[in-house]
mmCIF file of C-alpha atoms in Angstrom:
data_model
loop_
_atom_site.group_PDB
_atom_site.id
_atom_site.type_symbol
_atom_site.label_atom_id
_atom_site.label_comp_id
_atom_site.label_asym_id
_atom_site.label_seq_id
_atom_site.Cartn_x
_atom_site.Cartn_y
_atom_site.Cartn_z
ATOM 1 C CA ALA S 1 108.905 72.329 213.992
ATOM 2 C CA GLN S 2 112.239 72.288 211.820
ATOM 3 C CA THR S 3 113.397 74.832 209.601
ATOM 4 C CA VAL S 4 116.174 75.941 207.689
ATOM 5 C CA THR S 5 116.534 79.829 206.301
ATOM 6 C CA GLN S 6 118.660 81.061 203.688
ATOM 7 C CA SER S 7 118.274 85.117 204.340
ATOM 8 C CA GLN S 8 120.162 85.843 200.983
ATOM 9 C CA PRO S 9 117.998 85.340 198.157
ATOM 10 C CA GLU S 10 120.692 86.423 195.407
ATOM 11 C CA MET S 11 124.417 86.937 196.381
ATOM 12 C CA SER S 12 127.323 87.859 193.103
ATOM 13 C CA VAL S 13 131.321 88.142 193.729
ATOM 14 C CA GLN S 14 133.896 89.107 191.791
ATOM 15 C CA GLU S 15 135.701 86.045 190.147
ATOM 16 C CA ALA S 16 138.615 85.175 193.032
ATOM 17 C CA GLU S 17 137.102 86.757 195.680
ATOM 18 C CA THR S 18 136.167 85.034 198.682
ATOM 19 C CA VAL S 19 131.776 84.922 199.414
ATOM 20 C CA THR S 20 130.085 83.375 202.117
ATOM 21 C CA LEU S 21 126.236 82.426 201.972
ATOM 22 C CA SER S 22 123.966 82.203 205.858
ATOM 23 C CA CYS S 23 122.019 79.301 207.239
ATOM 24 C CA THR S 24 120.457 79.453 210.235
ATOM 25 C CA TYR S 25 118.343 76.131 211.319
ATOM 26 C CA ASP S 26 115.992 75.316 214.339
ATOM 27 C CA THR S 27 115.643 71.822 215.971
ATOM 28 C CA SER S 28 115.538 70.205 219.675
ATOM 29 C CA GLU S 29 117.968 67.908 218.043
ATOM 30 C CA SER S 30 121.483 67.248 219.444
ATOM 31 C CA ASN S 31 122.802 64.854 216.707
ATOM 32 C CA TYR S 32 122.405 65.634 213.559
ATOM 33 C CA TYR S 33 123.671 66.395 210.095
ATOM 34 C CA LEU S 34 123.465 69.396 207.994
ATOM 35 C CA PHE S 35 124.496 69.720 203.988
ATOM 36 C CA TRP S 36 125.496 72.345 201.099
ATOM 37 C CA TYR S 37 123.786 71.405 197.806
ATOM 38 C CA LYS S 38 124.797 73.406 194.767
ATOM 39 C CA GLN S 39 121.671 73.290 191.728
ATOM 40 C CA PRO S 40 123.635 74.864 188.533
ATOM 41 C CA PRO S 41 122.150 75.511 185.715
ATOM 42 C CA SER S 42 121.516 72.180 184.690
ATOM 43 C CA ARG S 43 119.648 71.829 187.989
ATOM 44 C CA GLN S 44 121.140 68.757 188.588
ATOM 45 C CA MET S 45 121.675 68.732 192.376
ATOM 46 C CA ILE S 46 125.321 68.277 193.938
ATOM 47 C CA LEU S 47 126.685 67.894 196.986
ATOM 48 C CA VAL S 48 128.910 70.842 198.048
ATOM 49 C CA ILE S 49 130.206 69.949 201.848
ATOM 50 C CA ARG S 50 128.382 67.899 204.840
ATOM 51 C CA GLN S 51 128.786 68.779 208.446
ATOM 52 C CA GLU S 52 128.392 66.490 211.365
ATOM 53 C CA ALA S 53 126.927 68.419 213.888
ATOM 54 C CA TYR S 54 128.768 66.676 217.306
ATOM 55 C CA LYS S 55 132.236 67.214 214.800
ATOM 56 C CA GLN S 56 133.512 70.495 216.220
ATOM 57 C CA GLN S 57 135.902 70.959 213.167
ATOM 58 C CA ASN S 58 134.380 72.973 210.513
ATOM 59 C CA ALA S 59 134.236 71.279 207.125
ATOM 60 C CA THR S 60 136.276 71.942 204.513
ATOM 61 C CA GLU S 61 136.018 70.721 200.305
ATOM 62 C CA ASN S 62 139.271 72.045 198.392
ATOM 63 C CA ARG S 63 137.781 75.843 197.671
ATOM 64 C CA PHE S 64 134.568 75.096 200.068
ATOM 65 C CA SER S 65 134.459 75.806 203.973
ATOM 66 C CA VAL S 66 131.841 75.740 206.618
ATOM 67 C CA ASN S 67 131.707 77.705 209.640
ATOM 68 C CA PHE S 68 129.397 75.678 211.869
ATOM 69 C CA GLN S 69 128.088 77.138 215.059
ATOM 70 C CA LYS S 70 126.064 74.744 217.091
ATOM 71 C CA ALA S 71 124.885 77.275 219.816
ATOM 72 C CA ALA S 72 123.946 80.083 217.542
ATOM 73 C CA LYS S 73 122.841 76.883 214.813
ATOM 74 C CA SER S 74 123.974 78.642 211.666
ATOM 75 C CA PHE S 75 125.725 76.873 208.928
ATOM 76 C CA SER S 76 127.412 79.234 206.624
ATOM 77 C CA LEU S 77 129.279 78.279 203.549
ATOM 78 C CA LYS S 78 132.560 80.107 202.430
ATOM 79 C CA ILE S 79 133.753 79.511 198.997
ATOM 80 C CA SER S 80 137.074 80.906 198.108
ATOM 81 C CA ASP S 81 139.147 82.011 194.967
ATOM 82 C CA SER S 82 135.379 82.254 193.228
ATOM 83 C CA GLN S 83 135.080 80.531 189.940
ATOM 84 C CA LEU S 84 132.817 81.043 187.025
ATOM 85 C CA GLY S 85 131.947 77.681 187.405
ATOM 86 C CA ASP S 86 130.522 78.090 191.143
ATOM 87 C CA THR S 87 127.419 79.793 189.467
ATOM 88 C CA ALA S 88 124.484 78.420 190.767
ATOM 89 C CA MET S 89 121.557 78.123 193.428
ATOM 90 C CA TYR S 90 123.192 76.878 196.823
ATOM 91 C CA PHE S 91 120.721 75.205 199.158
ATOM 92 C CA CYS S 92 120.703 74.492 203.047
ATOM 93 C CA ALA S 93 119.849 72.105 204.200
ATOM 94 C CA PHE S 94 119.042 69.795 207.249
ATOM 95 C CA MET S 95 119.263 66.222 208.182
ATOM 96 C CA LYS S 96 116.010 65.033 210.487
ATOM 97 C CA HIS S 97 116.437 61.416 212.249
ATOM 98 C CA ILE S 98 112.720 60.000 212.219
ATOM 99 C CA PRO S 99 111.671 56.449 213.359
ATOM 100 C CA GLY S 100 113.010 54.043 210.758
ATOM 101 C CA THR S 101 114.649 57.003 208.156
ATOM 102 C CA TYR S 102 116.245 60.101 207.900
ATOM 103 C CA LYS S 103 113.726 63.442 205.971
ATOM 104 C CA TYR S 104 115.958 66.119 204.694
ATOM 105 C CA ILE S 105 114.902 69.845 204.856
ATOM 106 C CA PHE S 106 115.783 72.336 202.887
ATOM 107 C CA GLY S 107 115.812 75.975 202.561
ATOM 108 C CA THR S 108 114.971 78.410 200.086
ATOM 109 C CA GLY S 109 117.897 78.680 198.650
ATOM 110 C CA THR S 110 120.795 81.563 197.538
ATOM 111 C CA ARG S 111 121.445 82.233 193.835
ATOM 112 C CA LEU S 112 125.100 83.250 193.228
ATOM 113 C CA LYS S 113 126.489 84.744 190.249
ATOM 114 C CA VAL S 114 129.640 84.632 190.191
ATOM 115 C CA LEU S 115 131.530 87.759 187.575
ATOM 116 C CA ALA S 116 134.324 87.835 185.504
ATOM 117 C CA SER T 1 127.415 51.680 190.908
ATOM 118 C CA GLN T 2 124.011 53.402 191.395
ATOM 119 C CA THR T 3 122.163 55.051 189.591
ATOM 120 C CA ILE T 4 118.508 57.376 189.750
ATOM 121 C CA HIS T 5 116.348 57.884 186.680
ATOM 122 C CA GLN T 6 113.643 60.138 186.365
ATOM 123 C CA TRP T 7 110.810 60.275 183.162
ATOM 124 C CA PRO T 8 109.789 62.220 182.071
ATOM 125 C CA ALA T 9 112.155 64.670 182.042
ATOM 126 C CA THR T 10 109.992 67.528 180.655
ATOM 127 C CA LEU T 11 106.292 67.422 180.587
ATOM 128 C CA VAL T 12 103.062 70.053 179.681
ATOM 129 C CA GLN T 13 100.163 69.154 180.754
ATOM 130 C CA PRO T 14 96.383 71.074 181.096
ATOM 131 C CA VAL T 15 94.886 71.824 184.100
ATOM 132 C CA GLY T 16 92.804 69.123 184.743
ATOM 133 C CA SER T 17 94.458 66.034 183.376
ATOM 134 C CA PRO T 18 96.039 63.089 185.594
ATOM 135 C CA LEU T 19 99.828 62.897 186.590
ATOM 136 C CA SER T 20 102.396 59.624 186.269
ATOM 137 C CA LEU T 21 106.474 60.983 186.933
ATOM 138 C CA GLU T 22 108.241 57.590 187.692
ATOM 139 C CA CYS T 23 111.631 57.378 189.717
ATOM 140 C CA THR T 24 114.060 54.166 189.558
ATOM 141 C CA VAL T 25 117.086 53.401 191.275
ATOM 142 C CA GLU T 26 119.080 51.368 190.220
ATOM 143 C CA GLY T 27 122.882 49.028 192.077
ATOM 144 C CA THR T 28 121.476 49.526 195.846
ATOM 145 C CA SER T 29 118.579 47.319 197.602
ATOM 146 C CA ASN T 30 115.851 48.461 200.034
ATOM 147 C CA PRO T 31 116.441 52.247 199.418
ATOM 148 C CA ASN T 32 114.619 55.020 201.349
ATOM 149 C CA LEU T 33 112.911 57.248 199.039
ATOM 150 C CA TYR T 34 112.028 60.731 198.425
ATOM 151 C CA TRP T 35 110.133 63.176 196.029
ATOM 152 C CA TYR T 36 110.826 67.034 196.033
ATOM 153 C CA ARG T 37 109.205 69.781 194.303
ATOM 154 C CA GLN T 38 110.596 72.775 193.899
ATOM 155 C CA ALA T 39 109.172 75.824 193.387
ATOM 156 C CA ALA T 40 110.217 79.580 192.302
ATOM 157 C CA GLY T 41 110.426 81.134 195.852
ATOM 158 C CA ARG T 42 110.249 78.030 197.702
ATOM 159 C CA GLY T 43 113.493 76.249 198.088
ATOM 160 C CA LEU T 44 112.833 72.238 197.924
ATOM 161 C CA GLN T 45 109.650 71.147 199.525
ATOM 162 C CA LEU T 46 109.318 67.372 200.749
ATOM 163 C CA LEU T 47 106.650 65.896 199.590
ATOM 164 C CA PHE T 48 106.609 61.984 200.254
ATOM 165 C CA TYR T 49 108.890 59.264 201.046
ATOM 166 C CA SER T 50 109.154 55.680 201.439
ATOM 167 C CA VAL T 51 110.519 53.933 204.144
ATOM 168 C CA GLY T 52 109.448 50.394 201.491
ATOM 169 C CA ILE T 53 107.376 48.730 199.400
ATOM 170 C CA GLY T 54 104.699 50.177 199.419
ATOM 171 C CA GLN T 55 105.135 52.332 202.605
ATOM 172 C CA ILE T 56 104.194 55.896 202.383
ATOM 173 C CA SER T 57 104.774 58.713 204.191
ATOM 174 C CA SER T 58 103.168 62.219 203.043
ATOM 175 C CA GLU T 59 104.821 65.581 203.779
ATOM 176 C CA VAL T 60 102.132 68.282 202.805
ATOM 177 C CA PRO T 61 98.771 67.740 202.037
ATOM 178 C CA GLN T 62 98.289 68.055 198.592
ATOM 179 C CA ASN T 63 96.345 66.907 195.601
ATOM 180 C CA LEU T 64 99.183 64.546 194.870
ATOM 181 C CA SER T 65 99.751 61.395 196.041
ATOM 182 C CA ALA T 66 102.602 58.898 195.451
ATOM 183 C CA SER T 67 103.227 55.052 195.210
ATOM 184 C CA ARG T 68 106.006 52.774 195.903
ATOM 185 C CA PRO T 69 105.156 49.414 193.741
ATOM 186 C CA GLN T 70 108.438 47.845 193.764
ATOM 187 C CA ASP T 71 111.585 48.396 195.819
ATOM 188 C CA ARG T 72 113.182 50.522 193.419
ATOM 189 C CA GLN T 73 110.334 52.440 192.331
ATOM 190 C CA PHE T 74 108.985 55.044 193.413
ATOM 191 C CA ILE T 75 106.153 56.554 191.687
ATOM 192 C CA LEU T 76 104.269 60.063 191.997
ATOM 193 C CA SER T 77 101.102 60.713 190.759
ATOM 194 C CA SER T 78 97.572 62.534 190.259
ATOM 195 C CA LYS T 79 93.943 62.245 188.819
ATOM 196 C CA LYS T 80 93.336 66.132 188.326
ATOM 197 C CA LEU T 81 96.486 68.829 188.068
ATOM 198 C CA LEU T 82 96.221 72.193 189.591
ATOM 199 C CA LEU T 83 97.884 74.893 188.054
ATOM 200 C CA SER T 84 100.252 75.493 191.713
ATOM 201 C CA ASP T 85 101.519 71.440 190.364
ATOM 202 C CA SER T 86 104.124 73.308 188.529
ATOM 203 C CA GLY T 87 107.537 72.522 189.296
ATOM 204 C CA PHE T 88 110.272 70.485 189.543
ATOM 205 C CA TYR T 89 109.994 67.798 190.331
ATOM 206 C CA LEU T 90 113.509 65.623 192.215
ATOM 207 C CA CYS T 91 113.753 61.731 193.719
ATOM 208 C CA ALA T 92 116.277 60.384 195.376
ATOM 209 C CA TRP T 93 117.578 58.302 198.007
ATOM 210 C CA ARG T 94 119.613 57.192 200.479
ATOM 211 C CA GLU T 95 121.169 54.341 201.949
ATOM 212 C CA VAL T 96 118.923 52.468 204.911
ATOM 213 C CA LEU T 97 122.833 51.756 206.452
ATOM 214 C CA ASP T 98 124.664 54.833 205.381
ATOM 215 C CA VAL T 99 123.522 57.884 207.075
ATOM 216 C CA ASP T 100 124.665 59.781 204.487
ATOM 217 C CA ARG T 101 123.460 62.487 202.359
ATOM 218 C CA PRO T 102 120.564 61.721 199.886
ATOM 219 C CA TYR T 103 121.195 60.870 195.918
ATOM 220 C CA PHE T 104 118.946 62.969 193.648
ATOM 221 C CA GLY T 105 117.759 62.196 190.091
ATOM 222 C CA PRO T 106 118.033 64.399 187.150
ATOM 223 C CA GLY T 107 114.425 65.821 187.943
ATOM 224 C CA THR T 108 111.516 65.831 185.644
ATOM 225 C CA ARG T 109 110.123 70.156 184.743
ATOM 226 C CA LEU T 110 106.442 69.538 184.931
ATOM 227 C CA THR T 111 104.486 72.871 183.258
ATOM 228 C CA VAL T 112 100.576 73.045 184.067
ATOM 229 C CA THR T 113 98.509 74.946 181.114
#
């Protein structure tokens, strides 16, 4: 069964510092997609970054980057120059192909608090 | 542009009462639709998904059911709510021909008392 594990339930970081959120997953597939979603207090799910497994280059979106280690099945998110607005719940997700469609498996989330 | 709506935004229901949550998508055709539940400490749990009208796949056996009576409408139901049905329910969609991420609705907060 495909699973996504986020081992850090809560983290905090000082404003302007860098923080890394961990995610590991389990799959037997060779081609898939991985995502990080942000859920601020409004609870709206916002896509932060996406990684395609066949691409060796780590994805980057402004202050957000990932460290994708396919062999280790690890997909961590690095937030640089943390801002107060980064305070949110962060979910790692794995996209699994199933006949006719895809489904998305999410981890349990990491609650990040950015401190002033 | 595409938008996704969910209602109601908040709901408080007694144990044993029925439930109906609605999700509609605008600006797209034949989307794949998903229902997720977010409970404390459990992340987002996929409940149901649908690839077309009347086609429902269940991920977790439970007290809930889903239906898709129209192309862009997805309904989550229960005949008798349990306390454990409390949570935040999210509807999501994706384009059929687009290998991309799911787009989420604003969610419904359900409290069963």
